[in-house]
């Protein structure tokens, strides 16, 4: 496929999609580095193996999975030219995203309640990794929420249609990536101690 062919609009869409995928690839490398460091550090004598992940992390996993579903329902609504329904699904997606973040902080509170801290004399390298990786993911979910606000606004203004979905698709791709990334991270924390 010759990437120089096509209209200016098609080239612009390809460039934006490629930029998003480059960004996602760099995020994958960053989280792969942190989870690799987690694995390497697990050979330390002070590594914790007998800890329970916060139940709030498990609930937040369910919430973010549901949010991906509501984003997909919004796309189907736009495909059927029902932007008002799409707006409602996107609003629900936003509330679920905020709920995910609140549950993550609740999970941090559970860890602190168990006596685990990010830093300080009672911290452990294991918990420091968990706090760090989860917190960095939260930062990216906030970025996803910001992109969702843009998609919500454009949906409200009826800027998307079956033939004009680029901004919507970019936002949805990033949101689904964040969902898949969290599923990977929670499974990683659960199975690799």
GROMACS .gro file of C-alpha atoms in nm:
model
  193
    1UNK     CA    1   0.000   0.000   0.000
    2UNK     CA    2   0.140   0.334  -0.104
    3UNK     CA    3   0.091   0.575   0.187
    4UNK     CA    4   0.144   0.877  -0.041
    5UNK     CA    5  -0.171   0.795  -0.240
    6UNK     CA    6  -0.520   0.921  -0.163
    7UNK     CA    7  -0.680   1.250  -0.080
    8UNK     CA    8  -0.535   1.493   0.171
    9UNK     CA    9  -0.806   1.388   0.417
   10UNK     CA   10  -0.711   1.019   0.384
   11UNK     CA   11  -0.341   1.098   0.431
   12UNK     CA   12  -0.425   1.311   0.736
   13UNK     CA   13  -0.633   1.029   0.888
   14UNK     CA   14  -0.353   0.775   0.829
   15UNK     CA   15  -0.098   1.010   0.986
   16UNK     CA   16  -0.313   1.065   1.296
   17UNK     CA   17  -0.378   0.694   1.338
   18UNK     CA   18  -0.007   0.619   1.296
   19UNK     CA   19   0.084   0.883   1.557
   20UNK     CA   20  -0.162   0.728   1.802
   21UNK     CA   21  -0.015   0.381   1.745
   22UNK     CA   22   0.339   0.516   1.794
   23UNK     CA   23   0.222   0.665   2.124
   24UNK     CA   24   0.058   0.338   2.227
   25UNK     CA   25   0.375   0.147   2.135
   26UNK     CA   26   0.582   0.377   2.355
   27UNK     CA   27   0.338   0.328   2.643
   28UNK     CA   28   0.359  -0.048   2.597
   29UNK     CA   29   0.738  -0.026   2.616
   30UNK     CA   30   0.719   0.185   2.931
   31UNK     CA   31   0.484  -0.053   3.111
   32UNK     CA   32   0.683  -0.352   2.982
   33UNK     CA   33   0.991  -0.194   3.139
   34UNK     CA   34   0.819  -0.145   3.475
   35UNK     CA   35   0.674  -0.496   3.481
   36UNK     CA   36   1.014  -0.636   3.377
   37UNK     CA   37   1.177  -0.444   3.662
   38UNK     CA   38   0.910  -0.591   3.892
   39UNK     CA   39   1.005  -0.941   3.778
   40UNK     CA   40   1.379  -0.878   3.817
   41UNK     CA   41   1.327  -0.725   4.161
   42UNK     CA   42   1.122  -1.024   4.277
   43UNK     CA   43   1.448  -1.210   4.342
   44UNK     CA   44   1.530  -0.971   4.627
   45UNK     CA   45   1.526  -1.110   4.980
   46UNK     CA   46   1.283  -0.841   5.098
   47UNK     CA   47   1.029  -0.913   4.821
   48UNK     CA   48   0.671  -0.965   4.944
   49UNK     CA   49   0.484  -1.268   4.818
   50UNK     CA   50   0.205  -1.304   5.072
   51UNK     CA   51  -0.006  -0.996   5.006
   52UNK     CA   52  -0.359  -0.953   4.883
   53UNK     CA   53  -0.445  -0.715   4.604
   54UNK     CA   54  -0.710  -0.464   4.706
   55UNK     CA   55  -1.063  -0.571   4.619
   56UNK     CA   56  -1.114  -0.218   4.485
   57UNK     CA   57  -0.865  -0.303   4.208
   58UNK     CA   58  -1.083  -0.597   4.106
   59UNK     CA   59  -1.398  -0.383   4.104
   60UNK     CA   60  -1.218  -0.116   3.903
   61UNK     CA   61  -1.126  -0.383   3.649
   62UNK     CA   62  -1.494  -0.465   3.601
   63UNK     CA   63  -1.575  -0.093   3.572
   64UNK     CA   64  -1.316  -0.027   3.301
   65UNK     CA   65  -1.428  -0.332   3.102
   66UNK     CA   66  -1.787  -0.205   3.113
   67UNK     CA   67  -1.665   0.141   3.004
   68UNK     CA   68  -1.513  -0.009   2.690
   69UNK     CA   69  -1.850  -0.167   2.620
   70UNK     CA   70  -2.032   0.164   2.655
   71UNK     CA   71  -1.779   0.327   2.421
   72UNK     CA   72  -1.854   0.055   2.162
   73UNK     CA   73  -2.229   0.110   2.208
   74UNK     CA   74  -2.173   0.480   2.143
   75UNK     CA   75  -2.000   0.397   1.815
   76UNK     CA   76  -2.291   0.176   1.710
   77UNK     CA   77  -2.530   0.458   1.790
   78UNK     CA   78  -2.333   0.701   1.572
   79UNK     CA   79  -2.327   0.443   1.291
   80UNK     CA   80  -2.709   0.454   1.311
   81UNK     CA   81  -2.708   0.838   1.313
   82UNK     CA   82  -2.832   0.848   1.672
   83UNK     CA   83  -2.590   1.101   1.821
   84UNK     CA   84  -2.810   1.172   2.123
   85UNK     CA   85  -2.790   0.806   2.229
   86UNK     CA   86  -2.416   0.804   2.152
   87UNK     CA   87  -2.376   1.110   2.376
   88UNK     CA   88  -2.551   0.927   2.662
   89UNK     CA   89  -2.326   0.622   2.622
   90UNK     CA   90  -2.019   0.844   2.613
   91UNK     CA   91  -2.135   1.028   2.926
   92UNK     CA   92  -2.178   0.689   3.095
   93UNK     CA   93  -1.828   0.597   2.977
   94UNK     CA   94  -1.694   0.912   3.139
   95UNK     CA   95  -1.866   0.839   3.471
   96UNK     CA   96  -1.730   0.484   3.460
   97UNK     CA   97  -1.380   0.620   3.391
   98UNK     CA   98  -1.408   0.853   3.690
   99UNK     CA   99  -1.539   0.559   3.894
  100UNK     CA  100  -1.235   0.358   3.787
  101UNK     CA  101  -1.002   0.628   3.919
  102UNK     CA  102  -1.193   0.659   4.247
  103UNK     CA  103  -1.176   0.282   4.295
  104UNK     CA  104  -0.802   0.290   4.226
  105UNK     CA  105  -0.758   0.546   4.505
  106UNK     CA  106  -0.975   0.328   4.726
  107UNK     CA  107  -0.737   0.043   4.644
  108UNK     CA  108  -0.443   0.260   4.749
  109UNK     CA  109  -0.626   0.327   5.076
  110UNK     CA  110  -0.673  -0.049   5.124
  111UNK     CA  111  -0.299  -0.102   5.075
  112UNK     CA  112  -0.219   0.174   5.324
  113UNK     CA  113  -0.472   0.022   5.565
  114UNK     CA  114  -0.278  -0.305   5.542
  115UNK     CA  115   0.037  -0.113   5.639
  116UNK     CA  116   0.189  -0.085   5.292
  117UNK     CA  117   0.318   0.251   5.176
  118UNK     CA  118   0.475   0.384   4.857
  119UNK     CA  119   0.781   0.519   5.038
  120UNK     CA  120   0.914   0.545   5.389
  121UNK     CA  121   1.038   0.308   5.657
  122UNK     CA  122   0.735   0.076   5.634
  123UNK     CA  123   0.733   0.060   5.254
  124UNK     CA  124   0.847  -0.236   5.049
  125UNK     CA  125   0.985  -0.251   4.698
  126UNK     CA  126   0.694  -0.476   4.598
  127UNK     CA  127   0.429  -0.227   4.704
  128UNK     CA  128   0.627   0.066   4.564
  129UNK     CA  129   0.609  -0.099   4.221
  130UNK     CA  130   0.236  -0.163   4.255
  131UNK     CA  131   0.169   0.196   4.366
  132UNK     CA  132   0.387   0.336   4.086
  133UNK     CA  133   0.250   0.124   3.802
  134UNK     CA  134  -0.114   0.177   3.906
  135UNK     CA  135  -0.059   0.552   3.954
  136UNK     CA  136   0.100   0.591   3.610
  137UNK     CA  137  -0.194   0.403   3.460
  138UNK     CA  138  -0.430   0.645   3.639
  139UNK     CA  139  -0.247   0.938   3.478
  140UNK     CA  140  -0.311   0.782   3.137
  141UNK     CA  141  -0.677   0.723   3.222
  142UNK     CA  142  -0.700   1.094   3.302
  143UNK     CA  143  -0.556   1.160   2.954
  144UNK     CA  144  -0.820   0.921   2.818
  145UNK     CA  145  -1.090   1.118   3.002
  146UNK     CA  146  -0.962   1.441   2.849
  147UNK     CA  147  -0.985   1.288   2.502
  148UNK     CA  148  -1.331   1.160   2.595
  149UNK     CA  149  -1.441   1.517   2.679
  150UNK     CA  150  -1.338   1.619   2.327
  151UNK     CA  151  -1.528   1.324   2.177
  152UNK     CA  152  -1.831   1.409   2.394
  153UNK     CA  153  -1.825   1.771   2.280
  154UNK     CA  154  -1.795   1.673   1.913
  155UNK     CA  155  -2.074   1.419   1.953
  156UNK     CA  156  -2.294   1.685   2.114
  157UNK     CA  157  -2.220   1.914   1.817
  158UNK     CA  158  -2.308   1.629   1.574
  159UNK     CA  159  -1.961   1.634   1.418
  160UNK     CA  160  -1.945   1.255   1.386
  161UNK     CA  161  -2.130   1.043   1.137
  162UNK     CA  162  -2.085   0.702   0.982
  163UNK     CA  163  -1.858   0.863   0.720
  164UNK     CA  164  -1.671   1.094   0.959
  165UNK     CA  165  -1.548   0.901   1.263
  166UNK     CA  166  -1.175   0.977   1.283
  167UNK     CA  167  -1.171   1.167   1.613
  168UNK     CA  168  -1.414   0.923   1.766
  169UNK     CA  169  -1.209   0.623   1.652
  170UNK     CA  170  -0.885   0.773   1.786
  171UNK     CA  171  -1.044   0.835   2.127
  172UNK     CA  172  -1.200   0.489   2.133
  173UNK     CA  173  -0.874   0.319   2.035
  174UNK     CA  174  -0.689   0.491   2.318
  175UNK     CA  175  -0.965   0.409   2.568
  176UNK     CA  176  -0.972   0.041   2.466
  177UNK     CA  177  -0.593   0.032   2.493
  178UNK     CA  178  -0.613   0.165   2.851
  179UNK     CA  179  -0.870  -0.106   2.927
  180UNK     CA  180  -0.651  -0.382   2.785
  181UNK     CA  181  -0.346  -0.241   2.962
  182UNK     CA  182  -0.520  -0.247   3.302
  183UNK     CA  183  -0.640  -0.605   3.243
  184UNK     CA  184  -0.281  -0.703   3.168
  185UNK     CA  185  -0.155  -0.523   3.479
  186UNK     CA  186  -0.412  -0.670   3.719
  187UNK     CA  187  -0.348  -1.021   3.584
  188UNK     CA  188   0.024  -0.959   3.609
  189UNK     CA  189  -0.003  -0.849   3.973
  190UNK     CA  190  -0.238  -1.134   4.054
  191UNK     CA  191  -0.036  -1.417   3.899
  192UNK     CA  192   0.320  -1.292   3.938
  193UNK     CA  193   0.426  -1.254   4.298
   0.00000   0.00000   0.00000
